[in-house]
């Protein structure tokens, strides 16, 4: 049994392991003497061992807001209803996400046996509904204070988000069970927390997968649609929901069967309220190589941080590689008269300005892309591009990722 110090005052976390399950963390708030006081960070309900219960909600009110303690979604009564609810959400674009039970998620994932992805904050499992449809179930691998906050932040961002270029959120599970545990030679009653998010299953893996498969060529039309789709999704987040993603990267952009990009993973996202558009923080989170310089050096968060990440992604899509070390050499080698390609290169360079005030907004980027909608793409074969013939024997020219 492993002890970790929490960020709450007088809080200890005990790491436990159960069969066929990821590690759990138990939060304990200790009182004086022989009394051990506990509080569930998910529900805010206090309880005690060896003494009468007292109201400890005020003790954590500054750390866990009332909005986070309140369950925002309807809860299903049984597994059959939960299955039907998910089937309905998958067919109705306007349906709201629902709260799901741990037993239901355990059932549809066959006891969490089919792992389809792992990340720094959790594991993703494949789940099967009764009608044969599949879903993705993400479990946070830890439920310490930081991960608990991350779960609630991601949940708050996902509840209202509905867009073609954002992975569809179906529901969540916030399961807390009381269990006796050995703590310093004594048995104490503690909370075991399990946190899950349920999404539509996106079958075509991530953008990173295709950037790494250098033998797989992608024509210019597909590349342009990827860039345009990512920009449309980001515009929706910034303008409609006031959400700053803060972890845009190829791993977090999923592709469906039609190569439609879908932004995912909102664990680090921030929602701006009112006229607030800049946040200063001491906690720098994200992926090196995609973090904007002002965020990395000064902890300054704005929508322009996402724009910087977008610039990196656009460059990688254009080059067809996850390695940008030879981008300038690649750029100089392109002898093509393609207005869309040149415009996308220009956009990526503007996005990567060190001075955030010189970077365009996502609205400006959409306008720049729309200017190209009526432009006919003329392609000339050059180094880094493919050439083929159709069945009639006439020459056709395509632009391919290398």
mmCIF file of C-alpha atoms in Angstrom:
data_model
loop_
_atom_site.group_PDB
_atom_site.id
_atom_site.type_symbol
_atom_site.label_atom_id
_atom_site.label_comp_id
_atom_site.label_asym_id
_atom_site.label_seq_id
_atom_site.Cartn_x
_atom_site.Cartn_y
_atom_site.Cartn_z
ATOM 1 C CA UNK A 1 0.000 0.000 0.000
ATOM 2 C CA UNK A 2 1.456 3.334 -1.072
ATOM 3 C CA UNK A 3 0.949 6.762 0.546
ATOM 4 C CA UNK A 4 0.912 9.975 -1.451
ATOM 5 C CA UNK A 5 0.539 13.506 -0.116
ATOM 6 C CA UNK A 6 -2.466 15.356 -1.508
ATOM 7 C CA UNK A 7 -2.794 19.054 -2.218
ATOM 8 C CA UNK A 8 -5.641 19.450 0.305
ATOM 9 C CA UNK A 9 -4.723 20.258 3.875
ATOM 10 C CA UNK A 10 -4.366 17.158 6.104
ATOM 11 C CA UNK A 11 -5.129 14.878 3.172
ATOM 12 C CA UNK A 12 -3.490 11.527 2.449
ATOM 13 C CA UNK A 13 -3.987 9.283 -0.560
ATOM 14 C CA UNK A 14 -3.676 5.506 -0.338
ATOM 15 C CA UNK A 15 -2.987 3.687 -3.606
ATOM 16 C CA UNK A 16 -4.726 0.310 -3.798
ATOM 17 C CA UNK A 17 -4.930 -2.347 -6.480
ATOM 18 C CA UNK A 18 -7.828 -4.651 -7.262
ATOM 19 C CA UNK A 19 -8.003 -7.538 -9.694
ATOM 20 C CA UNK A 20 -8.826 -6.544 -13.292
ATOM 21 C CA UNK A 21 -8.826 -2.892 -12.376
ATOM 22 C CA UNK A 22 -6.604 0.172 -12.627
ATOM 23 C CA UNK A 23 -5.070 1.687 -9.452
ATOM 24 C CA UNK A 24 -7.449 3.674 -7.240
ATOM 25 C CA UNK A 25 -6.748 6.450 -4.791
ATOM 26 C CA UNK A 26 -8.516 6.879 -1.456
ATOM 27 C CA UNK A 27 -8.834 10.325 0.081
ATOM 28 C CA UNK A 28 -8.698 10.656 3.868
ATOM 29 C CA UNK A 29 -9.063 13.848 5.873
ATOM 30 C CA UNK A 30 -7.850 13.128 9.388
ATOM 31 C CA UNK A 31 -9.037 14.764 12.571
ATOM 32 C CA UNK A 32 -7.425 14.816 16.001
ATOM 33 C CA UNK A 33 -6.835 11.902 18.386
ATOM 34 C CA UNK A 34 -8.066 8.476 17.341
ATOM 35 C CA UNK A 35 -10.840 9.787 15.161
ATOM 36 C CA UNK A 36 -10.486 9.426 11.405
ATOM 37 C CA UNK A 37 -12.616 11.782 9.362
ATOM 38 C CA UNK A 38 -13.384 11.244 5.696
ATOM 39 C CA UNK A 39 -15.035 13.170 2.909
ATOM 40 C CA UNK A 40 -15.918 12.137 -0.614
ATOM 41 C CA UNK A 41 -14.444 14.693 -2.993
ATOM 42 C CA UNK A 42 -16.954 13.667 -5.646
ATOM 43 C CA UNK A 43 -20.132 14.155 -3.620
ATOM 44 C CA UNK A 44 -19.034 16.362 -0.736
ATOM 45 C CA UNK A 45 -20.700 13.970 1.763
ATOM 46 C CA UNK A 46 -18.861 13.710 5.100
ATOM 47 C CA UNK A 47 -18.664 10.624 7.290
ATOM 48 C CA UNK A 48 -16.574 9.498 10.258
ATOM 49 C CA UNK A 49 -15.206 6.457 12.070
ATOM 50 C CA UNK A 50 -15.506 6.366 15.870
ATOM 51 C CA UNK A 51 -17.358 9.652 16.209
ATOM 52 C CA UNK A 52 -20.543 11.369 15.170
ATOM 53 C CA UNK A 53 -20.553 12.852 11.684
ATOM 54 C CA UNK A 54 -19.990 16.558 11.270
ATOM 55 C CA UNK A 55 -20.347 18.849 8.297
ATOM 56 C CA UNK A 56 -16.971 19.024 6.578
ATOM 57 C CA UNK A 57 -18.211 20.482 3.303
ATOM 58 C CA UNK A 58 -17.071 23.957 4.288
ATOM 59 C CA UNK A 59 -13.542 22.615 4.841
ATOM 60 C CA UNK A 60 -13.233 21.867 1.136
ATOM 61 C CA UNK A 61 -15.571 24.468 -0.319
ATOM 62 C CA UNK A 62 -12.698 26.480 -1.729
ATOM 63 C CA UNK A 63 -11.239 23.410 -3.401
ATOM 64 C CA UNK A 64 -14.382 21.738 -4.689
ATOM 65 C CA UNK A 65 -17.014 24.158 -5.958
ATOM 66 C CA UNK A 66 -20.734 23.515 -5.652
ATOM 67 C CA UNK A 67 -21.035 23.319 -9.426
ATOM 68 C CA UNK A 68 -18.553 20.475 -9.504
ATOM 69 C CA UNK A 69 -20.321 18.538 -6.745
ATOM 70 C CA UNK A 70 -23.643 18.731 -8.517
ATOM 71 C CA UNK A 71 -24.345 15.911 -10.982
ATOM 72 C CA UNK A 72 -25.358 17.719 -14.189
ATOM 73 C CA UNK A 73 -26.735 14.753 -16.127
ATOM 74 C CA UNK A 74 -29.695 12.379 -15.634
ATOM 75 C CA UNK A 75 -28.859 8.967 -14.170
ATOM 76 C CA UNK A 76 -30.084 5.743 -15.735
ATOM 77 C CA UNK A 77 -31.994 3.202 -13.624
ATOM 78 C CA UNK A 78 -30.657 -0.051 -15.087
ATOM 79 C CA UNK A 79 -28.255 -1.395 -17.685
ATOM 80 C CA UNK A 80 -30.919 -1.966 -20.345
ATOM 81 C CA UNK A 81 -32.012 1.663 -20.122
ATOM 82 C CA UNK A 82 -28.391 2.782 -20.261
ATOM 83 C CA UNK A 83 -27.775 0.744 -23.400
ATOM 84 C CA UNK A 84 -30.880 2.179 -25.068
ATOM 85 C CA UNK A 85 -29.879 5.691 -24.032
ATOM 86 C CA UNK A 86 -26.476 5.390 -25.704
ATOM 87 C CA UNK A 87 -28.047 3.907 -28.835
ATOM 88 C CA UNK A 88 -30.404 6.899 -28.957
ATOM 89 C CA UNK A 89 -27.617 9.457 -28.485
ATOM 90 C CA UNK A 90 -25.622 7.892 -31.325
ATOM 91 C CA UNK A 91 -28.557 8.381 -33.714
ATOM 92 C CA UNK A 92 -29.826 11.758 -32.471
ATOM 93 C CA UNK A 93 -27.442 14.687 -32.876
ATOM 94 C CA UNK A 94 -29.445 16.750 -30.364
ATOM 95 C CA UNK A 95 -29.640 14.130 -27.594
ATOM 96 C CA UNK A 96 -28.002 15.002 -24.283
ATOM 97 C CA UNK A 97 -25.323 12.843 -22.618
ATOM 98 C CA UNK A 98 -26.289 10.735 -19.608
ATOM 99 C CA UNK A 99 -24.777 9.511 -16.357
ATOM 100 C CA UNK A 100 -23.809 5.829 -16.521
ATOM 101 C CA UNK A 101 -23.201 3.165 -13.898
ATOM 102 C CA UNK A 102 -19.920 1.398 -13.251
ATOM 103 C CA UNK A 103 -21.641 -1.983 -13.633
ATOM 104 C CA UNK A 104 -22.902 -1.039 -17.100
ATOM 105 C CA UNK A 105 -19.483 0.114 -18.319
ATOM 106 C CA UNK A 106 -17.881 -3.009 -16.888
ATOM 107 C CA UNK A 107 -20.431 -5.108 -18.778
ATOM 108 C CA UNK A 108 -20.124 -3.488 -22.223
ATOM 109 C CA UNK A 109 -16.307 -3.519 -22.069
ATOM 110 C CA UNK A 110 -16.205 -7.198 -21.013
ATOM 111 C CA UNK A 111 -14.640 -6.315 -17.667
ATOM 112 C CA UNK A 112 -12.422 -3.655 -19.289
ATOM 113 C CA UNK A 113 -10.598 -6.260 -21.371
ATOM 114 C CA UNK A 114 -10.324 -4.535 -24.782
ATOM 115 C CA UNK A 115 -7.769 -1.721 -24.545
ATOM 116 C CA UNK A 116 -7.669 0.523 -27.616
ATOM 117 C CA UNK A 117 -5.489 3.329 -26.298
ATOM 118 C CA UNK A 118 -3.380 4.591 -23.425
ATOM 119 C CA UNK A 119 -2.372 8.100 -22.484
ATOM 120 C CA UNK A 120 -0.830 10.075 -19.694
ATOM 121 C CA UNK A 121 -4.138 10.401 -17.841
ATOM 122 C CA UNK A 122 -5.984 7.199 -18.570
ATOM 123 C CA UNK A 123 -6.815 4.082 -20.534
ATOM 124 C CA UNK A 124 -9.421 3.818 -23.312
ATOM 125 C CA UNK A 125 -11.501 0.654 -23.707
ATOM 126 C CA UNK A 126 -13.789 -0.502 -26.487
ATOM 127 C CA UNK A 127 -17.399 -1.158 -25.511
ATOM 128 C CA UNK A 128 -20.154 -3.003 -27.379
ATOM 129 C CA UNK A 129 -23.853 -2.104 -27.221
ATOM 130 C CA UNK A 130 -26.685 -4.606 -27.765
ATOM 131 C CA UNK A 131 -27.320 -3.354 -31.312
ATOM 132 C CA UNK A 132 -23.710 -3.991 -32.314
ATOM 133 C CA UNK A 133 -22.617 -0.362 -32.141
ATOM 134 C CA UNK A 134 -19.313 0.396 -30.453
ATOM 135 C CA UNK A 135 -18.324 3.123 -28.007
ATOM 136 C CA UNK A 136 -15.076 4.242 -26.396
ATOM 137 C CA UNK A 137 -14.797 4.279 -22.594
ATOM 138 C CA UNK A 138 -11.995 6.352 -21.076
ATOM 139 C CA UNK A 139 -10.972 5.613 -17.491
ATOM 140 C CA UNK A 140 -8.747 7.959 -15.531
ATOM 141 C CA UNK A 141 -5.816 5.900 -14.312
ATOM 142 C CA UNK A 142 -5.546 8.004 -11.153
ATOM 143 C CA UNK A 143 -8.094 9.790 -9.016
ATOM 144 C CA UNK A 144 -5.882 11.955 -6.854
ATOM 145 C CA UNK A 145 -6.771 15.642 -6.434
ATOM 146 C CA UNK A 146 -5.229 16.735 -9.734
ATOM 147 C CA UNK A 147 -6.891 13.983 -11.757
ATOM 148 C CA UNK A 148 -10.202 14.586 -9.974
ATOM 149 C CA UNK A 149 -10.091 18.240 -10.977
ATOM 150 C CA UNK A 150 -9.115 17.237 -14.502
ATOM 151 C CA UNK A 151 -12.083 14.866 -14.699
ATOM 152 C CA UNK A 152 -14.525 17.583 -13.645
ATOM 153 C CA UNK A 153 -12.945 20.191 -15.932
ATOM 154 C CA UNK A 154 -13.167 17.836 -18.903
ATOM 155 C CA UNK A 155 -16.740 16.911 -18.004
ATOM 156 C CA UNK A 156 -17.818 20.554 -17.769
ATOM 157 C CA UNK A 157 -16.301 21.258 -21.195
ATOM 158 C CA UNK A 158 -17.854 18.220 -22.869
ATOM 159 C CA UNK A 159 -21.438 18.418 -21.617
ATOM 160 C CA UNK A 160 -22.584 21.101 -24.083
ATOM 161 C CA UNK A 161 -20.190 20.468 -26.963
ATOM 162 C CA UNK A 162 -21.799 19.145 -30.160
ATOM 163 C CA UNK A 163 -19.957 19.560 -33.453
ATOM 164 C CA UNK A 164 -19.046 17.415 -36.446
ATOM 165 C CA UNK A 165 -15.343 17.981 -35.836
ATOM 166 C CA UNK A 166 -15.372 17.206 -32.116
ATOM 167 C CA UNK A 167 -15.642 13.666 -30.789
ATOM 168 C CA UNK A 168 -19.206 13.031 -29.562
ATOM 169 C CA UNK A 169 -19.575 12.829 -25.785
ATOM 170 C CA UNK A 170 -22.150 10.226 -24.718
ATOM 171 C CA UNK A 171 -21.987 10.077 -20.935
ATOM 172 C CA UNK A 172 -19.909 9.685 -17.815
ATOM 173 C CA UNK A 173 -19.568 7.603 -14.671
ATOM 174 C CA UNK A 174 -18.527 8.997 -11.302
ATOM 175 C CA UNK A 175 -18.440 5.908 -9.113
ATOM 176 C CA UNK A 176 -17.467 6.077 -5.440
ATOM 177 C CA UNK A 177 -17.628 3.051 -3.160
ATOM 178 C CA UNK A 178 -16.827 2.812 0.540
ATOM 179 C CA UNK A 179 -14.389 0.084 1.487
ATOM 180 C CA UNK A 180 -12.364 -0.980 4.502
ATOM 181 C CA UNK A 181 -8.627 -0.484 3.985
ATOM 182 C CA UNK A 182 -5.512 -1.067 6.060
ATOM 183 C CA UNK A 183 -3.993 2.304 6.958
ATOM 184 C CA UNK A 184 -0.926 2.328 9.238
ATOM 185 C CA UNK A 185 -1.917 -0.992 10.775
ATOM 186 C CA UNK A 186 -5.544 0.017 11.332
ATOM 187 C CA UNK A 187 -8.618 -0.665 9.234
ATOM 188 C CA UNK A 188 -10.368 2.514 8.144
ATOM 189 C CA UNK A 189 -13.402 3.206 5.980
ATOM 190 C CA UNK A 190 -12.471 5.068 2.829
ATOM 191 C CA UNK A 191 -13.778 6.046 -0.603
ATOM 192 C CA UNK A 192 -12.591 4.267 -3.738
ATOM 193 C CA UNK A 193 -13.173 6.518 -6.725
ATOM 194 C CA UNK A 194 -13.545 5.450 -10.362
ATOM 195 C CA UNK A 195 -14.028 8.046 -13.091
ATOM 196 C CA UNK A 196 -15.049 7.302 -16.698
ATOM 197 C CA UNK A 197 -16.008 9.246 -19.822
ATOM 198 C CA UNK A 198 -17.899 7.591 -22.679
ATOM 199 C CA UNK A 199 -17.523 8.725 -26.315
ATOM 200 C CA UNK A 200 -18.474 7.684 -29.800
ATOM 201 C CA UNK A 201 -16.000 5.159 -31.189
ATOM 202 C CA UNK A 202 -13.889 6.712 -33.964
ATOM 203 C CA UNK A 203 -12.523 3.764 -35.983
ATOM 204 C CA UNK A 204 -9.732 5.285 -38.054
ATOM 205 C CA UNK A 205 -7.232 5.913 -35.245
ATOM 206 C CA UNK A 206 -5.563 9.310 -34.787
ATOM 207 C CA UNK A 207 -3.894 11.804 -37.072
ATOM 208 C CA UNK A 208 -0.554 10.792 -35.548
ATOM 209 C CA UNK A 209 -1.020 7.256 -36.878
ATOM 210 C CA UNK A 210 -1.224 8.541 -40.439
ATOM 211 C CA UNK A 211 1.650 10.966 -40.039
ATOM 212 C CA UNK A 212 3.852 8.078 -38.908
ATOM 213 C CA UNK A 213 2.763 5.826 -41.775
ATOM 214 C CA UNK A 214 5.006 7.515 -44.317
ATOM 215 C CA UNK A 215 4.306 4.818 -46.907
ATOM 216 C CA UNK A 216 0.649 5.852 -46.937
ATOM 217 C CA UNK A 217 0.086 8.709 -49.375
ATOM 218 C CA UNK A 218 -2.736 11.199 -48.959
ATOM 219 C CA UNK A 219 -3.910 13.367 -51.832
ATOM 220 C CA UNK A 220 -4.079 17.120 -51.448
ATOM 221 C CA UNK A 221 -7.882 17.142 -51.205
ATOM 222 C CA UNK A 222 -7.722 14.903 -48.122
ATOM 223 C CA UNK A 223 -4.981 17.003 -46.551
ATOM 224 C CA UNK A 224 -6.924 20.203 -47.112
ATOM 225 C CA UNK A 225 -10.098 18.661 -45.665
ATOM 226 C CA UNK A 226 -8.150 17.612 -42.562
ATOM 227 C CA UNK A 227 -6.850 21.145 -42.045
ATOM 228 C CA UNK A 228 -10.250 22.710 -42.712
ATOM 229 C CA UNK A 229 -12.057 20.289 -40.383
ATOM 230 C CA UNK A 230 -9.649 20.877 -37.499
ATOM 231 C CA UNK A 231 -10.027 24.635 -37.949
ATOM 232 C CA UNK A 232 -13.832 24.372 -37.988
ATOM 233 C CA UNK A 233 -13.796 22.370 -34.758
ATOM 234 C CA UNK A 234 -11.463 24.857 -33.096
ATOM 235 C CA UNK A 235 -13.620 27.783 -34.261
ATOM 236 C CA UNK A 236 -16.622 26.162 -32.573
ATOM 237 C CA UNK A 237 -14.696 25.688 -29.322
ATOM 238 C CA UNK A 238 -13.386 29.265 -29.244
ATOM 239 C CA UNK A 239 -16.437 31.165 -30.485
ATOM 240 C CA UNK A 240 -19.440 29.070 -29.497
ATOM 241 C CA UNK A 241 -18.295 27.504 -26.218
ATOM 242 C CA UNK A 242 -15.380 29.784 -25.191
ATOM 243 C CA UNK A 243 -13.199 26.729 -24.580
ATOM 244 C CA UNK A 244 -9.420 26.784 -24.843
ATOM 245 C CA UNK A 245 -8.296 23.227 -25.609
ATOM 246 C CA UNK A 246 -4.637 23.619 -24.516
ATOM 247 C CA UNK A 247 -3.518 20.182 -25.713
ATOM 248 C CA UNK A 248 -4.010 20.209 -29.474
ATOM 249 C CA UNK A 249 -1.729 17.643 -31.125
ATOM 250 C CA UNK A 250 -2.061 14.843 -33.705
ATOM 251 C CA UNK A 251 -2.677 12.236 -30.967
ATOM 252 C CA UNK A 252 -5.783 14.158 -29.890
ATOM 253 C CA UNK A 253 -7.303 14.410 -33.362
ATOM 254 C CA UNK A 254 -9.232 11.267 -34.295
ATOM 255 C CA UNK A 255 -10.245 10.341 -37.848
ATOM 256 C CA UNK A 256 -13.460 8.582 -38.841
ATOM 257 C CA UNK A 257 -14.019 6.309 -41.838
ATOM 258 C CA UNK A 258 -14.437 9.339 -44.109
ATOM 259 C CA UNK A 259 -11.228 10.953 -42.786
ATOM 260 C CA UNK A 260 -13.269 13.598 -40.945
ATOM 261 C CA UNK A 261 -11.077 14.943 -38.101
ATOM 262 C CA UNK A 262 -12.540 15.054 -34.590
ATOM 263 C CA UNK A 263 -10.853 16.936 -31.754
ATOM 264 C CA UNK A 264 -10.690 14.911 -28.532
ATOM 265 C CA UNK A 265 -9.217 14.860 -25.004
ATOM 266 C CA UNK A 266 -10.322 17.947 -23.059
ATOM 267 C CA UNK A 267 -8.515 17.070 -19.834
ATOM 268 C CA UNK A 268 -6.435 20.267 -19.837
ATOM 269 C CA UNK A 269 -9.067 22.554 -21.358
ATOM 270 C CA UNK A 270 -10.209 25.835 -19.816
ATOM 271 C CA UNK A 271 -13.560 27.528 -20.316
ATOM 272 C CA UNK A 272 -13.443 31.322 -20.378
ATOM 273 C CA UNK A 273 -16.410 33.175 -18.903
ATOM 274 C CA UNK A 274 -17.725 36.634 -19.728
ATOM 275 C CA UNK A 275 -15.135 38.956 -21.229
ATOM 276 C CA UNK A 276 -12.229 37.050 -19.703
ATOM 277 C CA UNK A 277 -9.811 35.994 -22.434
ATOM 278 C CA UNK A 278 -6.455 35.685 -20.648
ATOM 279 C CA UNK A 279 -5.482 33.544 -17.637
ATOM 280 C CA UNK A 280 -2.170 33.523 -15.760
ATOM 281 C CA UNK A 281 -1.235 30.210 -14.150
ATOM 282 C CA UNK A 282 1.772 28.677 -12.420
ATOM 283 C CA UNK A 283 0.823 25.168 -13.533
ATOM 284 C CA UNK A 284 2.120 24.591 -17.057
ATOM 285 C CA UNK A 285 0.480 21.536 -18.601
ATOM 286 C CA UNK A 286 0.600 20.276 -22.151
ATOM 287 C CA UNK A 287 2.912 18.632 -24.663
ATOM 288 C CA UNK A 288 6.333 20.088 -25.403
ATOM 289 C CA UNK A 289 6.593 21.135 -29.023
ATOM 290 C CA UNK A 290 2.972 22.304 -29.068
ATOM 291 C CA UNK A 291 2.963 24.684 -26.086
ATOM 292 C CA UNK A 292 2.949 28.383 -27.023
ATOM 293 C CA UNK A 293 6.044 30.330 -25.885
ATOM 294 C CA UNK A 294 4.096 32.819 -23.720
ATOM 295 C CA UNK A 295 2.381 29.929 -21.922
ATOM 296 C CA UNK A 296 5.654 28.086 -21.379
ATOM 297 C CA UNK A 297 7.621 31.122 -20.159
ATOM 298 C CA UNK A 298 4.981 33.242 -18.388
ATOM 299 C CA UNK A 299 2.046 30.906 -17.751
ATOM 300 C CA UNK A 300 -0.170 33.110 -19.929
ATOM 301 C CA UNK A 301 -3.166 31.287 -21.385
ATOM 302 C CA UNK A 302 -5.286 32.702 -24.193
ATOM 303 C CA UNK A 303 -6.932 31.388 -27.339
ATOM 304 C CA UNK A 304 -3.694 32.209 -29.151
ATOM 305 C CA UNK A 305 -2.088 29.252 -27.342
ATOM 306 C CA UNK A 306 -4.342 26.922 -29.346
ATOM 307 C CA UNK A 307 -3.473 28.842 -32.516
ATOM 308 C CA UNK A 308 0.228 28.120 -31.962
ATOM 309 C CA UNK A 309 -0.512 24.395 -31.588
ATOM 310 C CA UNK A 310 -2.657 24.550 -34.727
ATOM 311 C CA UNK A 311 0.289 25.939 -36.688
ATOM 312 C CA UNK A 312 2.430 22.937 -35.762
ATOM 313 C CA UNK A 313 -0.350 20.532 -36.751
ATOM 314 C CA UNK A 314 -0.920 22.228 -40.127
ATOM 315 C CA UNK A 315 2.793 22.017 -40.933
ATOM 316 C CA UNK A 316 2.850 18.310 -40.124
ATOM 317 C CA UNK A 317 -0.203 17.632 -42.288
ATOM 318 C CA UNK A 318 1.333 19.554 -45.182
ATOM 319 C CA UNK A 319 4.663 17.765 -44.902
ATOM 320 C CA UNK A 320 3.089 14.402 -44.165
ATOM 321 C CA UNK A 321 5.440 13.712 -41.290
ATOM 322 C CA UNK A 322 5.567 14.016 -37.524
ATOM 323 C CA UNK A 323 9.140 15.331 -37.856
ATOM 324 C CA UNK A 324 9.414 19.009 -38.839
ATOM 325 C CA UNK A 325 13.221 19.203 -38.821
ATOM 326 C CA UNK A 326 13.324 19.311 -42.641
ATOM 327 C CA UNK A 327 10.258 21.506 -43.187
ATOM 328 C CA UNK A 328 12.145 24.427 -44.737
ATOM 329 C CA UNK A 329 13.983 22.089 -47.092
ATOM 330 C CA UNK A 330 10.683 20.442 -48.006
ATOM 331 C CA UNK A 331 9.039 23.834 -48.551
ATOM 332 C CA UNK A 332 11.781 24.988 -50.906
ATOM 333 C CA UNK A 333 11.546 21.762 -52.915
ATOM 334 C CA UNK A 334 7.851 22.199 -53.728
ATOM 335 C CA UNK A 335 7.491 23.408 -57.300
ATOM 336 C CA UNK A 336 3.697 23.488 -57.330
ATOM 337 C CA UNK A 337 1.200 26.119 -58.370
ATOM 338 C CA UNK A 338 -1.432 25.313 -55.758
ATOM 339 C CA UNK A 339 -3.050 28.369 -54.121
ATOM 340 C CA UNK A 340 -4.555 26.260 -51.333
ATOM 341 C CA UNK A 341 -1.190 24.725 -50.461
ATOM 342 C CA UNK A 342 0.531 28.110 -50.452
ATOM 343 C CA UNK A 343 -2.248 29.609 -48.341
ATOM 344 C CA UNK A 344 -2.000 26.798 -45.776
ATOM 345 C CA UNK A 345 1.772 27.262 -45.540
ATOM 346 C CA UNK A 346 1.169 30.981 -44.974
ATOM 347 C CA UNK A 347 -1.406 30.246 -42.256
ATOM 348 C CA UNK A 348 0.948 27.868 -40.445
ATOM 349 C CA UNK A 349 3.715 30.472 -40.431
ATOM 350 C CA UNK A 350 1.380 33.140 -39.024
ATOM 351 C CA UNK A 351 0.186 30.742 -36.316
ATOM 352 C CA UNK A 352 3.771 30.195 -35.160
ATOM 353 C CA UNK A 353 4.646 33.846 -34.557
ATOM 354 C CA UNK A 354 6.481 34.208 -31.228
ATOM 355 C CA UNK A 355 4.420 37.320 -30.499
ATOM 356 C CA UNK A 356 0.925 36.022 -29.790
ATOM 357 C CA UNK A 357 -0.605 39.338 -30.873
ATOM 358 C CA UNK A 358 0.674 38.703 -34.410
ATOM 359 C CA UNK A 359 -1.047 35.336 -34.627
ATOM 360 C CA UNK A 360 -4.445 35.295 -36.367
ATOM 361 C CA UNK A 361 -7.637 34.361 -34.562
ATOM 362 C CA UNK A 362 -9.336 31.160 -35.628
ATOM 363 C CA UNK A 363 -12.010 33.329 -37.269
ATOM 364 C CA UNK A 364 -9.382 34.984 -39.476
ATOM 365 C CA UNK A 365 -7.977 31.574 -40.376
ATOM 366 C CA UNK A 366 -11.431 30.343 -41.423
ATOM 367 C CA UNK A 367 -11.816 33.452 -43.602
ATOM 368 C CA UNK A 368 -8.453 32.771 -45.243
ATOM 369 C CA UNK A 369 -9.497 29.193 -45.999
ATOM 370 C CA UNK A 370 -12.886 30.289 -47.331
ATOM 371 C CA UNK A 371 -11.145 32.640 -49.751
ATOM 372 C CA UNK A 372 -9.738 29.517 -51.400
ATOM 373 C CA UNK A 373 -13.087 27.725 -51.753
ATOM 374 C CA UNK A 374 -13.669 28.864 -55.333
ATOM 375 C CA UNK A 375 -10.038 28.552 -56.376
ATOM 376 C CA UNK A 376 -9.237 25.724 -58.787
ATOM 377 C CA UNK A 377 -6.249 23.703 -57.648
ATOM 378 C CA UNK A 378 -3.589 23.268 -60.332
ATOM 379 C CA UNK A 379 -1.069 20.563 -59.520
ATOM 380 C CA UNK A 380 2.310 20.018 -61.160
ATOM 381 C CA UNK A 381 4.305 16.871 -60.428
ATOM 382 C CA UNK A 382 7.407 17.649 -58.363
ATOM 383 C CA UNK A 383 9.673 16.001 -55.764
ATOM 384 C CA UNK A 384 7.507 14.652 -52.951
ATOM 385 C CA UNK A 385 4.431 14.206 -55.120
ATOM 386 C CA UNK A 386 2.911 11.176 -56.854
ATOM 387 C CA UNK A 387 1.858 10.516 -60.445
ATOM 388 C CA UNK A 388 -0.495 7.842 -61.800
ATOM 389 C CA UNK A 389 -2.701 6.944 -64.756
ATOM 390 C CA UNK A 390 -6.389 6.149 -64.764
ATOM 391 C CA UNK A 391 -8.037 3.206 -66.506
ATOM 392 C CA UNK A 392 -8.484 5.134 -69.755
ATOM 393 C CA UNK A 393 -4.742 5.622 -70.017
ATOM 394 C CA UNK A 394 -4.830 9.398 -69.648
ATOM 395 C CA UNK A 395 -2.438 11.047 -67.241
ATOM 396 C CA UNK A 396 -3.750 12.167 -63.844
ATOM 397 C CA UNK A 397 -1.704 14.077 -61.311
ATOM 398 C CA UNK A 398 -2.142 13.832 -57.555
ATOM 399 C CA UNK A 399 -0.485 15.445 -54.584
ATOM 400 C CA UNK A 400 0.581 12.896 -51.961
ATOM 401 C CA UNK A 401 1.940 13.048 -48.456
ATOM 402 C CA UNK A 402 5.402 11.543 -48.231
#
